[in-house]
PDB file of N, CA, C and O in Angstrom:
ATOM      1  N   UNK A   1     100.574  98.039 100.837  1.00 62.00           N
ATOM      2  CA  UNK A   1     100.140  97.866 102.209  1.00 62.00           C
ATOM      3  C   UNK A   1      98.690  98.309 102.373  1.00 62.00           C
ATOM      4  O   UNK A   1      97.992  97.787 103.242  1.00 62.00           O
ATOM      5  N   UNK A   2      98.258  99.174 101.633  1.00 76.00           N
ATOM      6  CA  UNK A   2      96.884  99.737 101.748  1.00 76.00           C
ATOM      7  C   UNK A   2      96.056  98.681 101.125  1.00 76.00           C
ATOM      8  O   UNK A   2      94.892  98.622 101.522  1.00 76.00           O
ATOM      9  N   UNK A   3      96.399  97.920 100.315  1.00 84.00           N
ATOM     10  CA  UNK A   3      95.217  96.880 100.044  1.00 84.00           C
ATOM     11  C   UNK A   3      95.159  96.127 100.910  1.00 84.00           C
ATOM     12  O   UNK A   3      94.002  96.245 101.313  1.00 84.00           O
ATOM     13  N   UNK A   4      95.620  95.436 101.467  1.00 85.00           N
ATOM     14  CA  UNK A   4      95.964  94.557 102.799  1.00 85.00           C
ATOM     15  C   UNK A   4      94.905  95.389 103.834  1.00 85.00           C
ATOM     16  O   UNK A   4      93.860  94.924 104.290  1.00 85.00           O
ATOM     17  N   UNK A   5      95.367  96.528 104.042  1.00 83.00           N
ATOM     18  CA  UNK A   5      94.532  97.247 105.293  1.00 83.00           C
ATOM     19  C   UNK A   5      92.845  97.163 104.879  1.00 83.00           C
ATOM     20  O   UNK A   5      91.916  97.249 105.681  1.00 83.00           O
ATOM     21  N   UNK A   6      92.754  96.993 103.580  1.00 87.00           N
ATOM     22  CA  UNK A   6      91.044  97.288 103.311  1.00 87.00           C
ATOM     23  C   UNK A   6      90.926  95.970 102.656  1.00 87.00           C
ATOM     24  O   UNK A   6      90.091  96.059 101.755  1.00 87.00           O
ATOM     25  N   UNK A   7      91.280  95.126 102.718  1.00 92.00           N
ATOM     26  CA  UNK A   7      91.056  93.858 102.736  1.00 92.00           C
ATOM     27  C   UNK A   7      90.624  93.523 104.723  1.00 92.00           C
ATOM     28  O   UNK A   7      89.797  92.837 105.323  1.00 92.00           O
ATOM     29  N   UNK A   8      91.360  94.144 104.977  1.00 92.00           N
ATOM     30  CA  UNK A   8      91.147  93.235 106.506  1.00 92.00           C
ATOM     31  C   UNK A   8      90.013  94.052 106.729  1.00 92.00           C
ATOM     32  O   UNK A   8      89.069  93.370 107.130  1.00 92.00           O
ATOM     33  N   UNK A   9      89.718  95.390 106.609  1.00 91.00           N
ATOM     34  CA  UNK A   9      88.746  96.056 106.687  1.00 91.00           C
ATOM     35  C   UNK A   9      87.145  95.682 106.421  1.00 91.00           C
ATOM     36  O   UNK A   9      86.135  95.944 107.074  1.00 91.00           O
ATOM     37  N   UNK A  10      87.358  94.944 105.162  1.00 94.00           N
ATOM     38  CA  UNK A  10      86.043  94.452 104.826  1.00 94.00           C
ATOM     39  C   UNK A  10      85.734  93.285 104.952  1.00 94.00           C
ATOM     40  O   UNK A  10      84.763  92.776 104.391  1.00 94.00           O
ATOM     41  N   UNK A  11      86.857  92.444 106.032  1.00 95.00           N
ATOM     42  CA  UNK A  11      86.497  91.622 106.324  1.00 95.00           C
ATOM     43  C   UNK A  11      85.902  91.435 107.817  1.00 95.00           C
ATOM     44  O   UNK A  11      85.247  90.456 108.177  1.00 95.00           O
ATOM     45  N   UNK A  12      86.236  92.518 108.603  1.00 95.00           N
ATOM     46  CA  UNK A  12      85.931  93.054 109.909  1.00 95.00           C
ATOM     47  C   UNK A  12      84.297  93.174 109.614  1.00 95.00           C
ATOM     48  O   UNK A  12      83.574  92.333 110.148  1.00 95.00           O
ATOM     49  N   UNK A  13      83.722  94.165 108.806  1.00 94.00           N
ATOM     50  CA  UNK A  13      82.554  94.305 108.133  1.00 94.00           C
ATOM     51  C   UNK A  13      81.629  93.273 107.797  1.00 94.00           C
ATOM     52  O   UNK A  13      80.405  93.378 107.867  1.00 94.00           O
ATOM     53  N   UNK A  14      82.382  92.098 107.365  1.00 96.00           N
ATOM     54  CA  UNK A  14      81.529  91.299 107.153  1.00 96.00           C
ATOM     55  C   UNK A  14      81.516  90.268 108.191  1.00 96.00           C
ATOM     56  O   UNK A  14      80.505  89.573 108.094  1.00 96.00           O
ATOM     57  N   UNK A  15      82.101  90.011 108.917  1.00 96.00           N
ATOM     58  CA  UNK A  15      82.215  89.324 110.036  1.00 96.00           C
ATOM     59  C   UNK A  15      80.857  89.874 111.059  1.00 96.00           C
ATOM     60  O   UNK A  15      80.034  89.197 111.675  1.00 96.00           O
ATOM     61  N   UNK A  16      81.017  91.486 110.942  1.00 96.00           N
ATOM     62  CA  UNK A  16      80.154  92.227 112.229  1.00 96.00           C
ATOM     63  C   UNK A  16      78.487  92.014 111.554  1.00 96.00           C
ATOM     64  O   UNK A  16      77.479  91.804 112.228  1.00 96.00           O
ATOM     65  N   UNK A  17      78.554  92.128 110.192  1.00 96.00           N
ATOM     66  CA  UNK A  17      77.088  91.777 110.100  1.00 96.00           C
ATOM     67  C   UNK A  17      76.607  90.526 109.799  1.00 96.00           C
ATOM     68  O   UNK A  17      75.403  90.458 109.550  1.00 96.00           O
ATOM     69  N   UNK A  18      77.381  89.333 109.755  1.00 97.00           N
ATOM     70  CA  UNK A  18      77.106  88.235 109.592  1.00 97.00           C
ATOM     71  C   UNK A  18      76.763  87.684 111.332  1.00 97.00           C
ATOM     72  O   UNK A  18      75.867  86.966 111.776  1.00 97.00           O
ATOM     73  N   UNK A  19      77.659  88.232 111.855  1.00 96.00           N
ATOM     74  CA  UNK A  19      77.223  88.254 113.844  1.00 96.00           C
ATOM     75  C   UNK A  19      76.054  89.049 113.995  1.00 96.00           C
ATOM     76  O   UNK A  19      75.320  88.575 114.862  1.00 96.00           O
ATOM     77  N   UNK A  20      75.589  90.135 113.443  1.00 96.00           N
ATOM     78  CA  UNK A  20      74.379  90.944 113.598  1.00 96.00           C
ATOM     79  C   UNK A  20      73.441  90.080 112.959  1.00 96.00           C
ATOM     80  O   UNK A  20      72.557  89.767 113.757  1.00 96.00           O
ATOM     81  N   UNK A  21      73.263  89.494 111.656  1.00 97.00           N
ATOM     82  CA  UNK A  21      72.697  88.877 111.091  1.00 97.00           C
ATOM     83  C   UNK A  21      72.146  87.813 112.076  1.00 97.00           C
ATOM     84  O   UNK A  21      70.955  87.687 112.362  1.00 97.00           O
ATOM     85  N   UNK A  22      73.077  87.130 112.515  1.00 97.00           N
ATOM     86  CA  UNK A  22      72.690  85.704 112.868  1.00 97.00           C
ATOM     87  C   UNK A  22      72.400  85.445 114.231  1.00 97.00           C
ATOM     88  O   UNK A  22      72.110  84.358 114.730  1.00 97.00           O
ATOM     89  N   UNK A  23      72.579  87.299 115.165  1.00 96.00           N
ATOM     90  CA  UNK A  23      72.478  87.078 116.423  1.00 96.00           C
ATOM     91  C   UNK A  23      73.408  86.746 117.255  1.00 96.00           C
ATOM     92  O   UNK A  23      73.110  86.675 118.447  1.00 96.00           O
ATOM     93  N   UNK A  24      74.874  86.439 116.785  1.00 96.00           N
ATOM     94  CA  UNK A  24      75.706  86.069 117.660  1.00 96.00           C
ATOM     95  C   UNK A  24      76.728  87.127 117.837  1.00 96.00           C
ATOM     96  O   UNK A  24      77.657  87.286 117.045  1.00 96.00           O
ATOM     97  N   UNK A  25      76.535  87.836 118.882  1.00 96.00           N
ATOM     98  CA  UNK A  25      77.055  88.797 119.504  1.00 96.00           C
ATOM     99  C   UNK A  25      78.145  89.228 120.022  1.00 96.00           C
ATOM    100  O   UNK A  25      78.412  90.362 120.419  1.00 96.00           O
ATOM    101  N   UNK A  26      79.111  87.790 120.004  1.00 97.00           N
ATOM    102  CA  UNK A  26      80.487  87.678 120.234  1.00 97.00           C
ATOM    103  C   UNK A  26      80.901  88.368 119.016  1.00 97.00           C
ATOM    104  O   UNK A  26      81.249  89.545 118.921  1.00 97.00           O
ATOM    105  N   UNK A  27      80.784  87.090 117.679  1.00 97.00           N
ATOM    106  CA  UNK A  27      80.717  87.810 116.355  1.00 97.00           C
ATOM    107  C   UNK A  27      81.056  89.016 115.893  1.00 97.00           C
ATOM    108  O   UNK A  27      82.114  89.430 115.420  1.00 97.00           O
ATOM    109  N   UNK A  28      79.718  89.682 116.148  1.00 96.00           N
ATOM    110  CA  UNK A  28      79.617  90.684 115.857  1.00 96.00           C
ATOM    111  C   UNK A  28      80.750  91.994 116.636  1.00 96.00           C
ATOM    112  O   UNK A  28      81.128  93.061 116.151  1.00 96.00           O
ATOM    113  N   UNK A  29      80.961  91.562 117.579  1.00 97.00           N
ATOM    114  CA  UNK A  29      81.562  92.333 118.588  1.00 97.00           C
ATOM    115  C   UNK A  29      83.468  92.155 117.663  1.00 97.00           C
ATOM    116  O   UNK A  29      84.370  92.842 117.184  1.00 97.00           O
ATOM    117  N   UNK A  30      83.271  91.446 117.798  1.00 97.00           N
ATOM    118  CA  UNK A  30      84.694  90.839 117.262  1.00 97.00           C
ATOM    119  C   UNK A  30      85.466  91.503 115.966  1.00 97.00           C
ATOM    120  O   UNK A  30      86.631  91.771 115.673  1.00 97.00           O
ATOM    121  N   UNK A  31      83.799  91.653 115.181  1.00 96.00           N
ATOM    122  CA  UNK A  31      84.200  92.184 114.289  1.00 96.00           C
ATOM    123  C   UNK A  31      84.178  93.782 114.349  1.00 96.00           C
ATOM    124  O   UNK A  31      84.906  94.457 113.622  1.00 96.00           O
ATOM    125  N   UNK A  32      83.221  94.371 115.338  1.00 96.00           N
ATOM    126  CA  UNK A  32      83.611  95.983 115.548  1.00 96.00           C
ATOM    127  C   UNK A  32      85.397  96.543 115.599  1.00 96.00           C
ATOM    128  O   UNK A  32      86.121  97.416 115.118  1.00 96.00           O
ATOM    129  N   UNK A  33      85.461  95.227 116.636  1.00 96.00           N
ATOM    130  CA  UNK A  33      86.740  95.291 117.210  1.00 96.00           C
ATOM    131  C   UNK A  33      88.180  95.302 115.632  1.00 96.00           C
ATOM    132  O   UNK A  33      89.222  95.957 115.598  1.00 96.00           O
ATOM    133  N   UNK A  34      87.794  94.618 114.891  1.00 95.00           N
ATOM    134  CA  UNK A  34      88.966  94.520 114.089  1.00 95.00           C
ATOM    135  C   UNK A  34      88.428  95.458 112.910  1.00 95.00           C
ATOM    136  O   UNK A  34      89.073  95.426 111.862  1.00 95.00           O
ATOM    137  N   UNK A  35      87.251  96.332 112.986  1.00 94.00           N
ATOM    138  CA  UNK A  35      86.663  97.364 111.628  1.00 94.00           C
ATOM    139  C   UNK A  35      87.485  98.234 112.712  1.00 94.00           C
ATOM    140  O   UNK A  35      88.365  98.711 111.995  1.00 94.00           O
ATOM    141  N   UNK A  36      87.681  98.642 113.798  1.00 95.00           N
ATOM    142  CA  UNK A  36      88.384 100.073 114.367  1.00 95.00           C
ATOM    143  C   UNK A  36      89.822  99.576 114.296  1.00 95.00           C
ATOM    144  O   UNK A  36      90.588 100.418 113.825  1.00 95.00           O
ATOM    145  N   UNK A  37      90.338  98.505 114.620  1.00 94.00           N
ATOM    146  CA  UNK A  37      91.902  98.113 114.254  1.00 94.00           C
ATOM    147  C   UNK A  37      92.235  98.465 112.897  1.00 94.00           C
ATOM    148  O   UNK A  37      93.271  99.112 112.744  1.00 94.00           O
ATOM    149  N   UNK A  38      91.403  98.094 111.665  1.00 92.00           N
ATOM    150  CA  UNK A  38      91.787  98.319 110.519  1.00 92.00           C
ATOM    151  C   UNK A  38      92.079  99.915 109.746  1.00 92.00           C
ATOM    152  O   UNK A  38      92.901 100.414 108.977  1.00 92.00           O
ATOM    153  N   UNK A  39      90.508 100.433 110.699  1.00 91.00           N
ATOM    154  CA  UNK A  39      90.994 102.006 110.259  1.00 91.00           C
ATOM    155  C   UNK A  39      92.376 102.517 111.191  1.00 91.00           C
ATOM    156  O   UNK A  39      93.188 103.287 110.679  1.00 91.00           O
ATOM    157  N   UNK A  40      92.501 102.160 112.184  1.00 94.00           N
ATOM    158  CA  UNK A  40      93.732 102.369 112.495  1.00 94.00           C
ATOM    159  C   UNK A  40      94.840 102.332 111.788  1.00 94.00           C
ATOM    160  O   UNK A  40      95.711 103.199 111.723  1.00 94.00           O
ATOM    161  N   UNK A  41      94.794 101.354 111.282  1.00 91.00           N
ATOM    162  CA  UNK A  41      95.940 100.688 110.289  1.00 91.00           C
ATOM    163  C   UNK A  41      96.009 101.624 109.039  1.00 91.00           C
ATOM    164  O   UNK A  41      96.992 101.994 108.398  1.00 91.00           O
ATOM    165  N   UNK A  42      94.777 101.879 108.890  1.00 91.00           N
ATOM    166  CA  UNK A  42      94.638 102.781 107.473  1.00 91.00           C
ATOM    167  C   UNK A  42      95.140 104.269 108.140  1.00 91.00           C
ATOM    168  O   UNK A  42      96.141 104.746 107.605  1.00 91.00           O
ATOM    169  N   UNK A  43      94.700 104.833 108.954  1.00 93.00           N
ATOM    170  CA  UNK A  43      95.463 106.328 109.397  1.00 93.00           C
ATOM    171  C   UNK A  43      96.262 106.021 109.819  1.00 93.00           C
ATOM    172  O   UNK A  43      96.628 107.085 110.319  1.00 93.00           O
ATOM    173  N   UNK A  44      97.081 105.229 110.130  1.00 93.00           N
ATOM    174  CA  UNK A  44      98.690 105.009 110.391  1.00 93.00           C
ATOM    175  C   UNK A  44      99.609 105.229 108.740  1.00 93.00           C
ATOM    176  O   UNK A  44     100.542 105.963 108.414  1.00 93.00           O
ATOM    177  N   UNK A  45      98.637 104.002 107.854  1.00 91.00           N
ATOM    178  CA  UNK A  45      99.596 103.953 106.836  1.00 91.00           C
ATOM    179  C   UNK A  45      99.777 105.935 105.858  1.00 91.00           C
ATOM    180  O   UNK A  45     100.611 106.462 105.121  1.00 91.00           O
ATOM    181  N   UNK A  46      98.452 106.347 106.482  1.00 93.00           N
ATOM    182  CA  UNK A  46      98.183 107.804 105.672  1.00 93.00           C
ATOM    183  C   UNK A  46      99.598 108.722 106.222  1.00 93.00           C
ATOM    184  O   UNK A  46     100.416 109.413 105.615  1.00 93.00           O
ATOM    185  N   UNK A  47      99.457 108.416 107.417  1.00 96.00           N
ATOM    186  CA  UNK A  47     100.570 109.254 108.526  1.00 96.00           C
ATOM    187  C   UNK A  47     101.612 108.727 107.811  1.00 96.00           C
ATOM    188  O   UNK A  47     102.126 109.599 107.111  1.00 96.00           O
ATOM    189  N   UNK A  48     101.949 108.032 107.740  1.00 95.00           N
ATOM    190  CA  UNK A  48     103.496 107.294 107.226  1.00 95.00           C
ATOM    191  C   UNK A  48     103.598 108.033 105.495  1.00 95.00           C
ATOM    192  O   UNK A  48     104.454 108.568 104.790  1.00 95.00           O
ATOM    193  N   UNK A  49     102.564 107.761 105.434  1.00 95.00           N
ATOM    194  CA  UNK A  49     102.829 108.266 103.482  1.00 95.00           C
ATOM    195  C   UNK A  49     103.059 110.054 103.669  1.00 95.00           C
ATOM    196  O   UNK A  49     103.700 110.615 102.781  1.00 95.00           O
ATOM    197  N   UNK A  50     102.627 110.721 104.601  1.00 96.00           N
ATOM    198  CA  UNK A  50     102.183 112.262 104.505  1.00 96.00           C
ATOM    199  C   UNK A  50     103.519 112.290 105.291  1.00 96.00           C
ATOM    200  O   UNK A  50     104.129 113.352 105.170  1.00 96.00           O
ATOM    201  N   UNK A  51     104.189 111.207 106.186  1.00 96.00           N
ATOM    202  CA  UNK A  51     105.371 111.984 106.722  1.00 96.00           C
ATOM    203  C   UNK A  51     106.326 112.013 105.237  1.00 96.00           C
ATOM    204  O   UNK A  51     106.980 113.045 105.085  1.00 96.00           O
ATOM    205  N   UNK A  52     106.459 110.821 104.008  1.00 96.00           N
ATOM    206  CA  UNK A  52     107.447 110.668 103.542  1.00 96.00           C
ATOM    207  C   UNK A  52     107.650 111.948 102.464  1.00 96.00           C
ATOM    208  O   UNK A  52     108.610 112.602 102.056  1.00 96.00           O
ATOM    209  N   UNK A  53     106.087 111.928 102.222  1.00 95.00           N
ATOM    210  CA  UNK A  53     106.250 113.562 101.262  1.00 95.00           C
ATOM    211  C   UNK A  53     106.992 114.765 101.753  1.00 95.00           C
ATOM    212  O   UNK A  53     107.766 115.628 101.338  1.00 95.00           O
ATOM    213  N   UNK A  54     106.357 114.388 102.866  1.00 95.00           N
ATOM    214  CA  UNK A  54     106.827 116.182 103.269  1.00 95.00           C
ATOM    215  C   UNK A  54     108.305 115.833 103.633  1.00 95.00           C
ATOM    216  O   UNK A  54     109.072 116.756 103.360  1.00 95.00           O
ATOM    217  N   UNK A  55     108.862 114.795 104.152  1.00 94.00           N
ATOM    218  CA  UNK A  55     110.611 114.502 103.943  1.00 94.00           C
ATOM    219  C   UNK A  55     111.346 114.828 102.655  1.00 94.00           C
ATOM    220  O   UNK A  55     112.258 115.651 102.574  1.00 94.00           O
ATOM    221  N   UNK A  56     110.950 114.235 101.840  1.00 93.00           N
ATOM    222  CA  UNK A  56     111.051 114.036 100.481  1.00 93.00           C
ATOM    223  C   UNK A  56     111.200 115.661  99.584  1.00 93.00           C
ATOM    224  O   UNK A  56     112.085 115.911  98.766  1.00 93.00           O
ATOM    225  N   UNK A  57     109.948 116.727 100.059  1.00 91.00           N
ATOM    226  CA  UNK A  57     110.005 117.666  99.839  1.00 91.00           C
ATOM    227  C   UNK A  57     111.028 118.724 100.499  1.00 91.00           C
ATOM    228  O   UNK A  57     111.490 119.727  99.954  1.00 91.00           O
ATOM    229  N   UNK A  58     111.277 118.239 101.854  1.00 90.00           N
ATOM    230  CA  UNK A  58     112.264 119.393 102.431  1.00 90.00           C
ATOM    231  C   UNK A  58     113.547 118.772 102.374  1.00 90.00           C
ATOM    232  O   UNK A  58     114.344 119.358 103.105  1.00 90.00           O
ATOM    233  N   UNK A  59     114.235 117.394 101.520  1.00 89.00           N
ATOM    234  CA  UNK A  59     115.408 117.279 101.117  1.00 89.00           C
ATOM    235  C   UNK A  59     115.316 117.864  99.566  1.00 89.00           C
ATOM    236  O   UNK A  59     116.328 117.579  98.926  1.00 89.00           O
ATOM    237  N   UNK A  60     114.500 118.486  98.953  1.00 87.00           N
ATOM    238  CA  UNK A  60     114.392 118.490  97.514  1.00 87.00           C
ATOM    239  C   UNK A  60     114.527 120.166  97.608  1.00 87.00           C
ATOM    240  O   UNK A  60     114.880 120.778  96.600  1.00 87.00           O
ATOM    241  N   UNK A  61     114.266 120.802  98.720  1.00 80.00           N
ATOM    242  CA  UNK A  61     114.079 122.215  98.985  1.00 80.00           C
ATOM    243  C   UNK A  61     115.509 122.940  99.391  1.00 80.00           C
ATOM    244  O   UNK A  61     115.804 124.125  99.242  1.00 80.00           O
ATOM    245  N   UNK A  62     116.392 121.761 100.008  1.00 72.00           N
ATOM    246  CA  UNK A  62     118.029 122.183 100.389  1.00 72.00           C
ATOM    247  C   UNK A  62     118.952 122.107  99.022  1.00 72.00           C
ATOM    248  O   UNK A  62     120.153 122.371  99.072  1.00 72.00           O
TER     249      UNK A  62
END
């Protein structure tokens, strides 16, 4: 799932400077918009992995 998230990530990136590049401001905007969705996506998937450890660890601890 994490490649997926930084795949969309760097595509947000390149979207925002190809709109910066070329002046078109929708573009660019568009792409701010889906570079902060993606890190989202990425500290979601971190949260999800850091909840399963520490599950994982306090069934391994009983």
């Amino acid at each position: 799932m994490e490649l997926i998230t930084k795949f969309r990530e760097l595509k947000a990136m390149a979207k925002q400077r190809l709109g910066a590049r070329t002046g078109n401001r929708r573009l660019a905007a568009e792409g701010r918009t889906e570079t902060a969705e993606a890190r989202l996506l990425r500290t979601r998937d971190k949260i999800k992995a850091t909840a399963r450890k520490i599950r994982r660890e306090f069934r391994s601890s009983r």
